[in-house]
């Protein structure tokens, strides 16, 4: 594709001249000579095989093609500038990159982050959420905390907690006739077939209903009274504590394992250790109270 690209320096010169309406002002802004700007514009027009400016003495005005290219060029340069500024985060001395699932971030990690930040205000935490487990060998990630992890090369793998699942719904749903309750279906362990295979009792779940690929959205739907759902004890703890979810049975069945991957290059870093120690403390406290 690169052979179809005009010279980037020529695009910069064109954008400045078009925006300022002057080759002379563009040259001053870019610290070039006016002759250099003129040459860039001519080379760009030659590449595109059409004029971009009407020239009348020392004044210039954009052609229709010039107006069109200006919009595209400004969008391109702005996106490039944002991308370059974003690279600054990789040079932060106290940067700690933590990857997790959107559901875990929203329903567990973010509600607990105030405690971590209070204890370790020096840590510049970057929370990166992805639907798929990351490749720690190719991505700039210090720690991954997820329920879909397996061991990877160059990483320390550890199971932190075996989750438990139970059927739950909003209190208002319990007031409905059992036959009128909508069944909310998730994926993997959150699917009702898992509950049945594990010997879960019948709570009136139906094969039809509403389906969710994200366990976080499934939890939101149940908390808002859309129906009955099989929920994660770990993720539903906050909603249950706030009275948004009521268990429909005392029985619990096996859920996914929450694990971490810590990249080998980060294992001895004090920022990484502070987060790992905090996470172990939090998970241990939850395990003791479950």
Tab-separated table of C-alpha atoms in Angstrom:
chain	number	residue	atom	x	y	z
A	1	UNK	CA	0.000	0.000	0.000
A	2	UNK	CA	2.895	2.382	0.684
A	3	UNK	CA	3.550	2.928	-3.033
A	4	UNK	CA	0.076	4.484	-3.273
A	5	UNK	CA	0.828	6.987	-0.503
A	6	UNK	CA	1.986	10.515	-1.318
A	7	UNK	CA	5.064	11.776	0.601
A	8	UNK	CA	4.024	12.551	4.196
A	9	UNK	CA	6.141	15.723	4.275
A	10	UNK	CA	4.204	16.974	1.266
A	11	UNK	CA	0.925	16.313	3.104
A	12	UNK	CA	2.151	18.349	6.073
A	13	UNK	CA	3.113	21.213	3.792
A	14	UNK	CA	-0.206	21.017	1.966
A	15	UNK	CA	-2.228	21.002	5.210
A	16	UNK	CA	-0.411	24.038	6.583
A	17	UNK	CA	-0.716	25.991	3.315
A	18	UNK	CA	-4.401	25.098	2.938
A	19	UNK	CA	-5.219	25.945	6.551
A	20	UNK	CA	-3.316	29.223	6.542
A	21	UNK	CA	-4.175	30.181	2.951
A	22	UNK	CA	-0.568	31.043	2.235
A	23	UNK	CA	2.592	29.244	1.160
A	24	UNK	CA	4.635	31.891	2.969
A	25	UNK	CA	2.841	31.391	6.318
A	26	UNK	CA	3.062	27.626	5.922
A	27	UNK	CA	6.818	27.916	5.395
A	28	UNK	CA	7.160	30.007	8.573
A	29	UNK	CA	5.124	27.541	10.633
A	30	UNK	CA	7.095	24.513	9.426
A	31	UNK	CA	10.467	26.334	9.495
A	32	UNK	CA	11.005	25.815	5.766
A	33	UNK	CA	11.556	28.126	2.852
A	34	UNK	CA	8.602	29.175	0.707
A	35	UNK	CA	10.344	27.498	-2.220
A	36	UNK	CA	10.377	24.200	-0.294
A	37	UNK	CA	6.630	24.455	0.395
A	38	UNK	CA	5.939	25.242	-3.256
A	39	UNK	CA	7.998	22.233	-4.297
A	40	UNK	CA	6.083	19.964	-1.869
A	41	UNK	CA	2.749	21.165	-3.247
A	42	UNK	CA	3.892	20.662	-6.860
A	43	UNK	CA	5.103	17.133	-6.080
A	44	UNK	CA	1.785	16.339	-4.391
A	45	UNK	CA	-0.205	17.713	-7.331
A	46	UNK	CA	1.976	15.687	-9.697
A	47	UNK	CA	1.381	12.552	-7.649
A	48	UNK	CA	-2.391	13.140	-7.643
A	49	UNK	CA	-2.407	14.343	-11.260
A	50	UNK	CA	-4.656	17.329	-10.494
A	51	UNK	CA	-4.295	20.848	-9.092
A	52	UNK	CA	-4.988	21.481	-5.383
A	53	UNK	CA	-4.674	25.288	-5.417
A	54	UNK	CA	-5.701	28.143	-7.671
A	55	UNK	CA	-2.677	30.462	-7.862
A	56	UNK	CA	-3.085	34.176	-8.444
A	57	UNK	CA	0.160	35.980	-7.819
A	58	UNK	CA	1.016	35.611	-4.115
A	59	UNK	CA	-2.488	34.492	-3.127
A	60	UNK	CA	-3.717	30.892	-3.284
A	61	UNK	CA	-7.135	29.265	-2.925
A	62	UNK	CA	-8.143	25.628	-2.714
A	63	UNK	CA	-9.727	23.794	-5.612
A	64	UNK	CA	-12.610	21.395	-4.914
A	65	UNK	CA	-10.108	18.556	-4.861
A	66	UNK	CA	-7.975	20.570	-2.444
A	67	UNK	CA	-10.901	21.035	-0.041
A	68	UNK	CA	-11.587	17.297	-0.161
A	69	UNK	CA	-7.950	16.386	0.499
A	70	UNK	CA	-7.667	18.949	3.331
A	71	UNK	CA	-10.425	17.228	5.309
A	72	UNK	CA	-8.802	13.819	4.845
A	73	UNK	CA	-5.312	15.092	5.647
A	74	UNK	CA	-6.347	16.917	8.823
A	75	UNK	CA	-8.162	13.816	10.077
A	76	UNK	CA	-5.121	11.665	9.311
A	77	UNK	CA	-2.627	14.004	10.991
A	78	UNK	CA	-4.845	14.420	14.047
A	79	UNK	CA	-5.198	10.665	14.452
A	80	UNK	CA	-1.439	10.269	14.052
A	81	UNK	CA	-0.781	12.962	16.675
A	82	UNK	CA	-3.143	11.288	19.153
A	83	UNK	CA	-1.484	7.925	18.568
A	84	UNK	CA	1.974	9.389	19.151
A	85	UNK	CA	0.840	11.127	22.355
A	86	UNK	CA	-0.648	7.854	23.557
A	87	UNK	CA	2.807	6.260	23.353
A	88	UNK	CA	3.835	8.446	26.302
A	89	UNK	CA	2.108	5.974	28.616
A	90	UNK	CA	4.775	3.384	27.820
A	91	UNK	CA	7.482	5.676	29.231
A	92	UNK	CA	5.778	6.381	32.566
A	93	UNK	CA	8.129	5.287	35.347
A	94	UNK	CA	5.354	3.925	37.598
A	95	UNK	CA	3.186	2.384	34.888
A	96	UNK	CA	1.487	-0.922	35.699
A	97	UNK	CA	-0.591	-2.527	32.943
A	98	UNK	CA	-3.301	-4.906	34.167
A	99	UNK	CA	-5.438	-6.877	31.729
A	100	UNK	CA	-8.797	-8.368	32.655
A	101	UNK	CA	-12.286	-9.029	31.312
A	102	UNK	CA	-14.841	-6.207	31.027
A	103	UNK	CA	-17.102	-8.049	33.496
A	104	UNK	CA	-14.416	-8.434	36.169
A	105	UNK	CA	-13.286	-4.831	35.728
A	106	UNK	CA	-16.768	-3.402	36.094
A	107	UNK	CA	-18.235	-5.624	38.774
A	108	UNK	CA	-15.217	-6.361	40.973
A	109	UNK	CA	-11.973	-4.567	40.241
A	110	UNK	CA	-13.168	-0.988	39.733
A	111	UNK	CA	-15.335	-1.029	42.894
A	112	UNK	CA	-12.232	-2.119	44.865
A	113	UNK	CA	-9.678	0.132	43.169
A	114	UNK	CA	-10.133	2.997	45.618
A	115	UNK	CA	-8.620	0.799	48.340
A	116	UNK	CA	-5.638	-0.126	46.158
A	117	UNK	CA	-5.057	3.489	45.117
A	118	UNK	CA	-5.233	4.656	48.736
A	119	UNK	CA	-2.564	2.141	49.715
A	120	UNK	CA	-0.369	2.616	46.642
A	121	UNK	CA	-0.946	6.115	45.228
A	122	UNK	CA	2.398	5.989	43.399
A	123	UNK	CA	1.196	3.253	41.023
A	124	UNK	CA	0.064	4.613	37.653
A	125	UNK	CA	-2.393	1.839	36.859
A	126	UNK	CA	-3.561	1.242	33.302
A	127	UNK	CA	-6.568	-1.084	33.202
A	128	UNK	CA	-6.788	-2.815	29.822
A	129	UNK	CA	-9.980	-4.830	29.253
A	130	UNK	CA	-10.317	-7.357	26.434
A	131	UNK	CA	-12.824	-10.080	25.606
A	132	UNK	CA	-10.070	-12.532	24.713
A	133	UNK	CA	-7.147	-13.626	26.863
A	134	UNK	CA	-3.990	-11.724	25.880
A	135	UNK	CA	-0.801	-13.129	24.412
A	136	UNK	CA	1.645	-12.032	27.098
A	137	UNK	CA	4.636	-12.637	24.812
A	138	UNK	CA	3.554	-10.028	22.259
A	139	UNK	CA	1.548	-7.515	24.313
A	140	UNK	CA	2.816	-4.961	26.825
A	141	UNK	CA	1.020	-6.359	29.874
A	142	UNK	CA	2.425	-6.870	33.361
A	143	UNK	CA	-0.450	-8.833	34.914
A	144	UNK	CA	-3.525	-10.570	33.519
A	145	UNK	CA	-6.344	-11.459	35.935
A	146	UNK	CA	-9.107	-13.439	34.239
A	147	UNK	CA	-11.323	-16.505	34.346
A	148	UNK	CA	-10.144	-17.838	30.972
A	149	UNK	CA	-6.391	-18.125	31.486
A	150	UNK	CA	-4.013	-21.018	31.032
A	151	UNK	CA	-0.258	-21.160	31.480
A	152	UNK	CA	1.883	-19.227	28.998
A	153	UNK	CA	5.626	-19.191	28.383
A	154	UNK	CA	7.646	-16.505	30.164
A	155	UNK	CA	4.866	-16.054	32.758
A	156	UNK	CA	3.990	-17.111	36.276
A	157	UNK	CA	0.545	-18.776	36.367
A	158	UNK	CA	-1.498	-19.075	39.558
A	159	UNK	CA	-5.089	-20.037	40.343
A	160	UNK	CA	-6.454	-17.451	42.763
A	161	UNK	CA	-10.036	-18.509	43.411
A	162	UNK	CA	-12.543	-21.132	42.327
A	163	UNK	CA	-15.751	-19.238	41.693
A	164	UNK	CA	-19.163	-20.508	42.709
A	165	UNK	CA	-22.387	-19.993	40.783
A	166	UNK	CA	-25.966	-19.666	41.941
A	167	UNK	CA	-29.362	-18.683	40.495
A	168	UNK	CA	-30.498	-15.176	41.364
A	169	UNK	CA	-32.846	-12.397	40.358
A	170	UNK	CA	-34.121	-9.000	41.434
A	171	UNK	CA	-36.584	-9.056	44.319
A	172	UNK	CA	-39.350	-7.801	42.036
A	173	UNK	CA	-38.989	-10.903	39.847
A	174	UNK	CA	-39.697	-13.160	42.823
A	175	UNK	CA	-43.090	-11.522	43.089
A	176	UNK	CA	-43.982	-12.693	39.590
A	177	UNK	CA	-45.593	-16.011	38.792
A	178	UNK	CA	-42.890	-18.577	38.113
A	179	UNK	CA	-44.240	-19.190	34.608
A	180	UNK	CA	-44.014	-15.463	33.837
A	181	UNK	CA	-40.340	-15.082	34.740
A	182	UNK	CA	-37.935	-14.565	31.857
A	183	UNK	CA	-34.865	-16.800	31.841
A	184	UNK	CA	-31.544	-15.065	31.161
A	185	UNK	CA	-28.910	-17.249	29.503
A	186	UNK	CA	-25.153	-16.761	29.555
A	187	UNK	CA	-22.232	-18.612	27.991
A	188	UNK	CA	-19.744	-21.172	29.303
A	189	UNK	CA	-20.420	-21.794	32.999
A	190	UNK	CA	-23.148	-19.137	33.058
A	191	UNK	CA	-25.319	-21.300	30.818
A	192	UNK	CA	-28.127	-23.126	32.621
A	193	UNK	CA	-26.940	-26.425	31.139
A	194	UNK	CA	-23.894	-26.155	33.428
A	195	UNK	CA	-26.203	-25.736	36.433
A	196	UNK	CA	-28.114	-28.849	35.429
A	197	UNK	CA	-24.977	-30.929	34.778
A	198	UNK	CA	-23.653	-29.937	38.216
A	199	UNK	CA	-26.877	-31.153	39.808
A	200	UNK	CA	-28.500	-27.809	40.411
A	201	UNK	CA	-32.143	-27.843	41.481
A	202	UNK	CA	-34.915	-26.672	39.205
A	203	UNK	CA	-35.697	-23.000	39.889
A	204	UNK	CA	-38.068	-22.609	36.968
A	205	UNK	CA	-35.457	-21.905	34.302
A	206	UNK	CA	-36.638	-22.231	30.698
A	207	UNK	CA	-34.726	-23.022	27.517
A	208	UNK	CA	-35.974	-19.800	25.898
A	209	UNK	CA	-35.392	-16.252	27.047
A	210	UNK	CA	-32.729	-13.571	26.622
A	211	UNK	CA	-29.124	-14.462	25.796
A	212	UNK	CA	-25.903	-12.660	26.767
A	213	UNK	CA	-22.330	-13.300	25.678
A	214	UNK	CA	-20.898	-11.048	28.411
A	215	UNK	CA	-21.355	-12.226	32.038
A	216	UNK	CA	-21.217	-8.599	33.130
A	217	UNK	CA	-24.228	-7.708	30.996
A	218	UNK	CA	-25.991	-10.834	32.207
A	219	UNK	CA	-25.446	-9.651	35.767
A	220	UNK	CA	-26.690	-6.151	34.902
A	221	UNK	CA	-29.829	-7.583	33.323
A	222	UNK	CA	-30.603	-9.722	36.358
A	223	UNK	CA	-29.938	-6.809	38.734
A	224	UNK	CA	-32.364	-4.636	36.781
A	225	UNK	CA	-35.191	-7.152	37.011
A	226	UNK	CA	-35.172	-8.610	33.499
A	227	UNK	CA	-35.329	-12.186	34.718
A	228	UNK	CA	-33.566	-15.046	36.497
A	229	UNK	CA	-29.896	-15.776	35.829
A	230	UNK	CA	-27.045	-18.030	36.856
A	231	UNK	CA	-24.516	-15.591	38.300
A	232	UNK	CA	-20.933	-15.572	39.536
A	233	UNK	CA	-20.589	-15.334	43.303
A	234	UNK	CA	-17.445	-13.238	42.829
A	235	UNK	CA	-18.938	-10.786	40.358
A	236	UNK	CA	-22.371	-10.609	42.002
A	237	UNK	CA	-21.089	-9.824	45.487
A	238	UNK	CA	-21.623	-6.073	45.195
A	239	UNK	CA	-25.082	-6.342	43.623
A	240	UNK	CA	-26.121	-8.842	46.294
A	241	UNK	CA	-24.838	-6.556	49.042
A	242	UNK	CA	-26.845	-3.663	47.626
A	243	UNK	CA	-30.023	-5.745	47.572
A	244	UNK	CA	-30.223	-5.824	43.779
A	245	UNK	CA	-29.925	-9.602	43.593
A	246	UNK	CA	-31.637	-12.252	45.686
A	247	UNK	CA	-30.455	-15.891	45.621
A	248	UNK	CA	-33.151	-18.306	44.448
A	249	UNK	CA	-31.498	-21.292	46.141
A	250	UNK	CA	-28.886	-21.962	48.813
A	251	UNK	CA	-27.115	-24.386	46.507
A	252	UNK	CA	-23.875	-23.366	44.798
A	253	UNK	CA	-22.097	-25.136	41.942
A	254	UNK	CA	-18.565	-25.000	40.611
A	255	UNK	CA	-17.726	-21.946	38.554
A	256	UNK	CA	-14.673	-20.827	36.569
A	257	UNK	CA	-11.220	-20.500	38.085
A	258	UNK	CA	-9.918	-16.956	38.442
A	259	UNK	CA	-6.191	-16.931	37.769
A	260	UNK	CA	-3.360	-14.590	37.034
A	261	UNK	CA	-0.470	-14.477	34.602
A	262	UNK	CA	2.452	-12.321	35.687
A	263	UNK	CA	5.061	-11.637	33.038
A	264	UNK	CA	8.535	-12.818	34.009
A	265	UNK	CA	10.053	-9.370	33.382
A	266	UNK	CA	7.561	-7.862	35.850
A	267	UNK	CA	7.723	-10.405	38.664
A	268	UNK	CA	10.402	-8.609	40.706
A	269	UNK	CA	9.009	-5.141	40.060
A	270	UNK	CA	7.745	-3.502	43.304
A	271	UNK	CA	4.681	-2.108	41.508
A	272	UNK	CA	3.717	-5.579	40.349
A	273	UNK	CA	4.314	-7.060	43.800
A	274	UNK	CA	2.146	-4.388	45.426
A	275	UNK	CA	-0.774	-5.188	43.134
A	276	UNK	CA	-0.360	-8.963	43.460
A	277	UNK	CA	-0.136	-8.794	47.264
A	278	UNK	CA	-3.227	-6.589	47.391
A	279	UNK	CA	-5.142	-8.909	45.071
A	280	UNK	CA	-4.204	-11.996	47.112
A	281	UNK	CA	-5.318	-10.271	50.298
A	282	UNK	CA	-8.676	-9.313	48.783
A	283	UNK	CA	-9.317	-12.745	47.299
A	284	UNK	CA	-8.278	-14.496	50.521
A	285	UNK	CA	-10.732	-12.371	52.525
A	286	UNK	CA	-13.520	-13.217	50.100
A	287	UNK	CA	-12.702	-16.927	50.203
A	288	UNK	CA	-12.888	-16.934	54.007
A	289	UNK	CA	-16.314	-15.281	54.010
A	290	UNK	CA	-17.813	-17.461	51.251
